C-alpha positions as YAML, in Angstrom:
chain: A
units: angstrom
residues:
- id: 1
  name: MET
  ca: [4.16, 222.94, 65.78]
- id: 2
  name: ALA
  ca: [0.80, 222.51, 67.52]
- id: 3
  name: SER
  ca: [-0.86, 221.21, 64.32]
- id: 4
  name: ALA
  ca: [1.95, 218.58, 63.92]
- id: 5
  name: ARG
  ca: [1.35, 217.39, 67.51]
- id: 6
  name: ALA
  ca: [-2.42, 217.22, 66.88]
- id: 7
  name: GLY
  ca: [-1.78, 215.26, 63.67]
- id: 8
  name: ASN
  ca: [0.44, 212.82, 65.53]
- id: 9
  name: ARG
  ca: [-2.25, 212.37, 68.27]
- id: 10
  name: ILE
  ca: [-4.86, 211.62, 65.57]
- id: 11
  name: LYS
  ca: [-2.52, 209.17, 63.85]
- id: 12
  name: LYS
  ca: [-1.71, 207.42, 67.14]
- id: 13
  name: LYS
  ca: [-5.41, 207.31, 68.08]
- id: 14
  name: GLY
  ca: [-6.24, 205.78, 64.68]
- id: 15
  name: THR
  ca: [-3.44, 203.25, 65.02]
- id: 16
  name: ARG
  ca: [-4.60, 202.37, 68.50]
- id: 17
  name: ALA
  ca: [-8.21, 201.90, 67.33]
- id: 18
  name: ARG
  ca: [-7.01, 199.76, 64.43]
- id: 19
  name: MET
  ca: [-4.98, 197.60, 66.84]
- id: 20
  name: ASP
  ca: [-8.04, 197.22, 69.08]
- id: 21
  name: ILE
  ca: [-10.05, 195.95, 66.08]
- id: 22
  name: ILE
  ca: [-7.30, 193.53, 65.08]
- id: 23
  name: LEU
  ca: [-7.08, 192.15, 68.60]
- id: 24
  name: LYS
  ca: [-10.89, 191.85, 68.78]
- id: 25
  name: LEU
  ca: [-11.00, 189.95, 65.50]
- id: 26
  name: LYS
  ca: [-8.10, 187.71, 66.68]
- id: 27
  name: ASP
  ca: [-10.09, 186.79, 69.78]
- id: 28
  name: GLU
  ca: [-13.43, 186.36, 67.98]
- id: 29
  name: LEU
  ca: [-11.98, 184.23, 65.17]
- id: 30
  name: LYS
  ca: [-9.58, 182.34, 67.48]
- id: 31
  name: VAL
  ca: [-6.61, 182.88, 65.13]
- id: 32
  name: GLU
  ca: [-3.17, 184.43, 65.45]
- id: 33
  name: LYS
  ca: [-2.72, 188.19, 65.39]
- id: 34
  name: TRP
  ca: [-0.44, 188.04, 62.30]
- id: 35
  name: GLN
  ca: [-3.16, 186.23, 60.38]
- id: 36
  name: VAL
  ca: [-5.70, 189.02, 60.99]
- id: 37
  name: GLU
  ca: [-3.05, 191.61, 60.12]
- id: 38
  name: ALA
  ca: [-2.31, 189.76, 56.85]
- id: 39
  name: ALA
  ca: [-6.02, 189.59, 55.94]
- id: 40
  name: VAL
  ca: [-6.50, 193.31, 56.69]
- id: 41
  name: LYS
  ca: [-3.37, 194.12, 54.69]
- id: 42
  name: LEU
  ca: [-4.89, 192.39, 51.61]
- id: 43
  name: ILE
  ca: [-7.91, 194.65, 51.90]
- id: 44
  name: ASP
  ca: [-5.91, 197.83, 52.68]
- id: 45
  name: GLU
  ca: [-3.75, 197.31, 49.62]
- id: 46
  name: GLY
  ca: [-6.91, 197.70, 47.46]
- id: 47
  name: ASN
  ca: [-6.91, 194.10, 46.23]
- id: 48
  name: THR
  ca: [-10.05, 192.86, 44.52]
- id: 49
  name: ILE
  ca: [-12.28, 190.15, 45.97]
- id: 50
  name: PRO
  ca: [-11.13, 187.57, 43.40]
- id: 51
  name: PHE
  ca: [-7.48, 188.34, 44.24]
- id: 52
  name: ILE
  ca: [-8.13, 188.08, 48.01]
- id: 53
  name: SER
  ca: [-10.11, 184.88, 47.71]
- id: 54
  name: ARG
  ca: [-7.35, 183.31, 45.54]
- id: 55
  name: TYR
  ca: [-4.33, 184.35, 47.65]
- id: 56
  name: ARG
  ca: [-5.89, 184.44, 51.14]
- id: 57
  name: LYS
  ca: [-4.50, 181.09, 52.22]
- id: 58
  name: GLU
  ca: [-0.97, 181.91, 51.22]
- id: 59
  name: ALA
  ca: [-1.04, 185.34, 52.90]
- id: 60
  name: THR
  ca: [-2.71, 184.14, 56.15]
- id: 61
  name: GLY
  ca: [-1.21, 180.72, 56.67]
- id: 62
  name: SER
  ca: [-4.22, 178.76, 55.33]
- id: 63
  name: LEU
  ca: [-6.90, 180.82, 57.02]
- id: 64
  name: ASN
  ca: [-10.02, 179.38, 55.38]
- id: 65
  name: ASP
  ca: [-13.55, 180.57, 54.68]
- id: 66
  name: GLU
  ca: [-14.83, 179.57, 58.08]
- id: 67
  name: ALA
  ca: [-12.72, 182.27, 59.68]
- id: 68
  name: PHE
  ca: [-12.32, 184.75, 56.82]
- id: 69
  name: PRO
  ca: [-15.26, 184.97, 54.36]
- id: 70
  name: THR
  ca: [-14.57, 184.70, 50.66]
- id: 71
  name: ILE
  ca: [-17.01, 187.56, 50.06]
- id: 72
  name: GLY
  ca: [-17.93, 189.99, 52.79]
- id: 73
  name: SER
  ca: [-20.37, 192.57, 51.55]
- id: 74
  name: THR
  ca: [-21.40, 195.91, 53.10]
- id: 75
  name: GLY
  ca: [-24.88, 195.48, 51.69]
- id: 76
  name: LEU
  ca: [-26.94, 193.96, 48.94]
- id: 77
  name: GLU
  ca: [-27.19, 197.25, 47.05]
- id: 78
  name: ASP
  ca: [-23.42, 197.30, 46.53]
- id: 79
  name: TYR
  ca: [-23.11, 193.67, 45.65]
- id: 80
  name: PHE
  ca: [-25.92, 193.74, 43.07]
- id: 81
  name: GLY
  ca: [-24.91, 197.06, 41.49]
- id: 82
  name: GLY
  ca: [-27.55, 199.35, 42.98]
- id: 83
  name: SER
  ca: [-25.16, 201.78, 44.72]
- id: 84
  name: TRP
  ca: [-27.05, 202.58, 47.97]
- id: 85
  name: SER
  ca: [-30.58, 202.03, 46.75]
- id: 86
  name: PHE
  ca: [-32.82, 200.44, 44.12]
- id: 87
  name: ALA
  ca: [-35.33, 203.28, 44.21]
- id: 88
  name: LYS
  ca: [-36.44, 205.88, 41.74]
- id: 89
  name: TYR
  ca: [-38.90, 208.76, 42.06]
- id: 90
  name: ASP
  ca: [-41.90, 209.27, 39.79]
- id: 91
  name: LYS
  ca: [-43.05, 212.70, 38.55]
- id: 92
  name: ASP
  ca: [-45.10, 213.18, 41.76]
- id: 93
  name: GLY
  ca: [-42.05, 212.49, 44.00]
- id: 94
  name: LYS
  ca: [-43.26, 209.03, 45.10]
- id: 95
  name: MET
  ca: [-40.44, 206.52, 45.56]
- id: 96
  name: THR
  ca: [-40.78, 203.18, 43.77]
- id: 97
  name: GLU
  ca: [-38.57, 200.17, 43.23]
- id: 98
  name: ASP
  ca: [-36.37, 200.35, 40.09]
- id: 99
  name: THR
  ca: [-35.79, 196.89, 38.58]
- id: 100
  name: TYR
  ca: [-33.09, 196.39, 35.94]
- id: 101
  name: ASN
  ca: [-31.15, 193.74, 34.03]
- id: 102
  name: THR
  ca: [-27.57, 193.69, 32.85]
- id: 103
  name: LEU
  ca: [-25.36, 190.94, 31.49]
- id: 104
  name: TYR
  ca: [-23.73, 189.97, 34.83]
- id: 105
  name: MET
  ca: [-26.08, 191.41, 37.53]
- id: 106
  name: GLY
  ca: [-29.60, 192.60, 37.87]
- id: 107
  name: TYR
  ca: [-32.78, 193.08, 39.84]
- id: 108
  name: PRO
  ca: [-35.47, 191.76, 37.51]
- id: 109
  name: PHE
  ca: [-38.37, 191.21, 39.87]
- id: 110
  name: TYR
  ca: [-40.14, 193.11, 42.64]
- id: 111
  name: SER
  ca: [-43.64, 192.47, 44.00]
- id: 112
  name: ARG
  ca: [-45.77, 193.10, 47.12]
- id: 113
  name: ASP
  ca: [-48.52, 190.71, 45.92]
- id: 114
  name: ASP
  ca: [-48.60, 186.89, 46.10]
- id: 115
  name: ASP
  ca: [-51.37, 185.65, 43.90]
- id: 116
  name: LEU
  ca: [-50.06, 182.07, 43.73]
- id: 117
  name: LEU
  ca: [-51.53, 180.95, 47.06]
- id: 118
  name: LYS
  ca: [-55.30, 180.62, 46.95]
- id: 119
  name: ASN
  ca: [-56.89, 180.52, 50.35]
- id: 120
  name: PRO
  ca: [-59.97, 182.34, 51.86]
- id: 121
  name: TYR
  ca: [-57.80, 183.42, 54.83]
- id: 122
  name: HIS
  ca: [-54.95, 184.68, 52.70]
- id: 123
  name: ASN
  ca: [-54.59, 188.25, 51.44]
- id: 124
  name: THR
  ca: [-52.43, 188.81, 48.40]
- id: 125
  name: ASP
  ca: [-50.44, 191.59, 50.11]
- id: 126
  name: VAL
  ca: [-47.11, 190.33, 51.46]
- id: 127
  name: PRO
  ca: [-43.77, 191.80, 52.54]
- id: 128
  name: PRO
  ca: [-41.75, 192.85, 49.54]
- id: 129
  name: MET
  ca: [-40.37, 189.99, 47.40]
- id: 130
  name: ARG
  ca: [-37.27, 190.63, 45.37]
- id: 131
  name: VAL
  ca: [-35.07, 188.66, 42.93]
- id: 132
  name: PHE
  ca: [-31.46, 189.60, 42.31]
- id: 133
  name: TYR
  ca: [-28.72, 187.86, 40.32]
- id: 134
  name: ARG
  ca: [-24.94, 188.18, 40.04]
- id: 135
  name: PHE
  ca: [-22.78, 186.10, 37.74]
- id: 136
  name: HIS
  ca: [-19.06, 186.16, 38.59]
- id: 137
  name: ILE
  ca: [-17.86, 185.71, 35.04]
- id: 138
  name: PRO
  ca: [-15.66, 188.82, 34.77]
- id: 139
  name: ASP
  ca: [-14.65, 188.59, 38.47]
- id: 140
  name: PRO
  ca: [-14.51, 184.89, 39.45]
- id: 141
  name: VAL
  ca: [-14.38, 183.92, 43.11]
- id: 142
  name: PHE
  ca: [-11.78, 181.20, 43.71]
- id: 143
  name: PHE
  ca: [-12.11, 178.58, 46.38]
- id: 144
  name: GLU
  ca: [-10.74, 175.08, 46.93]
- id: 145
  name: GLU
  ca: [-12.83, 173.41, 49.55]
- id: 146
  name: ASN
  ca: [-15.59, 175.69, 50.74]
- id: 147
  name: ILE
  ca: [-16.98, 179.18, 50.30]
- id: 148
  name: LYS
  ca: [-18.56, 181.56, 52.78]
- id: 149
  name: VAL
  ca: [-20.42, 184.71, 51.84]
- id: 150
  name: THR
  ca: [-21.61, 187.24, 54.42]
- id: 151
  name: VAL
  ca: [-23.95, 190.15, 53.79]
- id: 152
  name: GLN
  ca: [-24.74, 193.11, 55.99]
- id: 153
  name: GLN
  ca: [-28.36, 194.11, 55.53]
- id: 154
  name: ILE
  ca: [-29.38, 197.37, 57.16]
- id: 155
  name: GLY
  ca: [-32.95, 198.64, 57.16]
- id: 156
  name: ALA
  ca: [-34.43, 202.01, 58.00]
- id: 157
  name: SER
  ca: [-37.42, 202.80, 60.21]
- id: 158
  name: TYR
  ca: [-38.79, 205.80, 62.05]
- id: 159
  name: LYS
  ca: [-36.26, 205.05, 64.87]
- id: 160
  name: GLY
  ca: [-33.29, 205.03, 62.45]
- id: 161
  name: LEU
  ca: [-31.17, 202.21, 61.04]
- id: 162
  name: PHE
  ca: [-31.38, 198.66, 62.24]
- id: 163
  name: GLU
  ca: [-29.95, 195.22, 61.33]
- id: 164
  name: ARG
  ca: [-32.60, 193.44, 59.25]
- id: 165
  name: GLN
  ca: [-33.55, 189.76, 59.43]
- id: 166
  name: ASP
  ca: [-34.53, 188.63, 55.95]
- id: 167
  name: ASP
  ca: [-34.98, 185.25, 54.31]
- id: 168
  name: TYR
  ca: [-32.45, 184.48, 51.57]
- id: 169
  name: THR
  ca: [-32.01, 181.68, 49.16]
- id: 170
  name: SER
  ca: [-29.10, 181.27, 46.75]
- id: 171
  name: VAL
  ca: [-27.69, 179.10, 44.05]
- id: 172
  name: ALA
  ca: [-23.99, 178.53, 43.37]
- id: 173
  name: TYR
  ca: [-22.44, 176.83, 40.37]
- id: 174
  name: TRP
  ca: [-18.90, 175.47, 40.38]
- id: 175
  name: TYR
  ca: [-16.58, 173.39, 38.24]
- id: 176
  name: GLN
  ca: [-16.24, 169.84, 39.57]
- id: 177
  name: ASN
  ca: [-13.23, 167.61, 38.90]
- id: 178
  name: GLU
  ca: [-14.06, 164.05, 37.93]
- id: 179
  name: PRO
  ca: [-14.23, 161.45, 39.34]
- id: 180
  name: HIS
  ca: [-15.74, 162.54, 42.63]
- id: 181
  name: ASN
  ca: [-17.64, 161.01, 45.50]
- id: 182
  name: ALA
  ca: [-21.38, 160.73, 45.11]
- id: 183
  name: PHE
  ca: [-23.42, 163.68, 46.33]
- id: 184
  name: THR
  ca: [-26.11, 163.17, 48.96]
- id: 185
  name: LYS
  ca: [-29.64, 162.93, 47.58]
- id: 186
  name: LEU
  ca: [-31.38, 166.31, 47.31]
- id: 187
  name: LYS
  ca: [-34.53, 166.57, 49.48]
- id: 188
  name: GLU
  ca: [-37.87, 167.04, 47.76]
- id: 189
  name: ALA
  ca: [-38.88, 170.73, 47.33]
- id: 190
  name: PRO
  ca: [-41.44, 170.84, 50.22]
- id: 191
  name: GLU
  ca: [-38.82, 169.49, 52.57]
- id: 192
  name: ARG
  ca: [-36.43, 172.32, 51.54]
- id: 193
  name: TRP
  ca: [-38.90, 175.12, 52.17]
- id: 194
  name: PRO
  ca: [-37.73, 177.39, 54.98]
- id: 195
  name: ARG
  ca: [-41.05, 177.18, 56.91]
...
């Protein structure tokens, strides 16, 4: 009898915590409570990202990517197929980056040296530079007007985990119906550099 009561308390506490999260999301996103519940239900049912991105509008009353990201990742390692790390250990126990390539995703490049910039005041050692790729051929991401992708990037230091601030660039390809309005002129490469 006591264990049944304890189980009910835990279930009620979990339900209350879930409702708090739903209400917090409702307030942050400035949407209706039922829309957040519908979005959470899509995830809870175990639906895939392509399924969610395709049927999100119908389930949530046209909640778009501005409020509900098409792809919301828990970390780059998961998204690019590295599980929780891209590291391997050599025979001496030293951890090194483990690059790889597959048909639809990979991590083909890692370097801590930048030998492209020649300057007497410039060392070649730089923060780690990495290249990843992911092609959504077997798991397409559907969108009609816009797409939003969020990534959680957590780092580790001697004080524990922290939210990293990294520089990202990305490329997206899509199918375009014709005819369409003219695209704005792309800026020259130096004008597109982040700094």
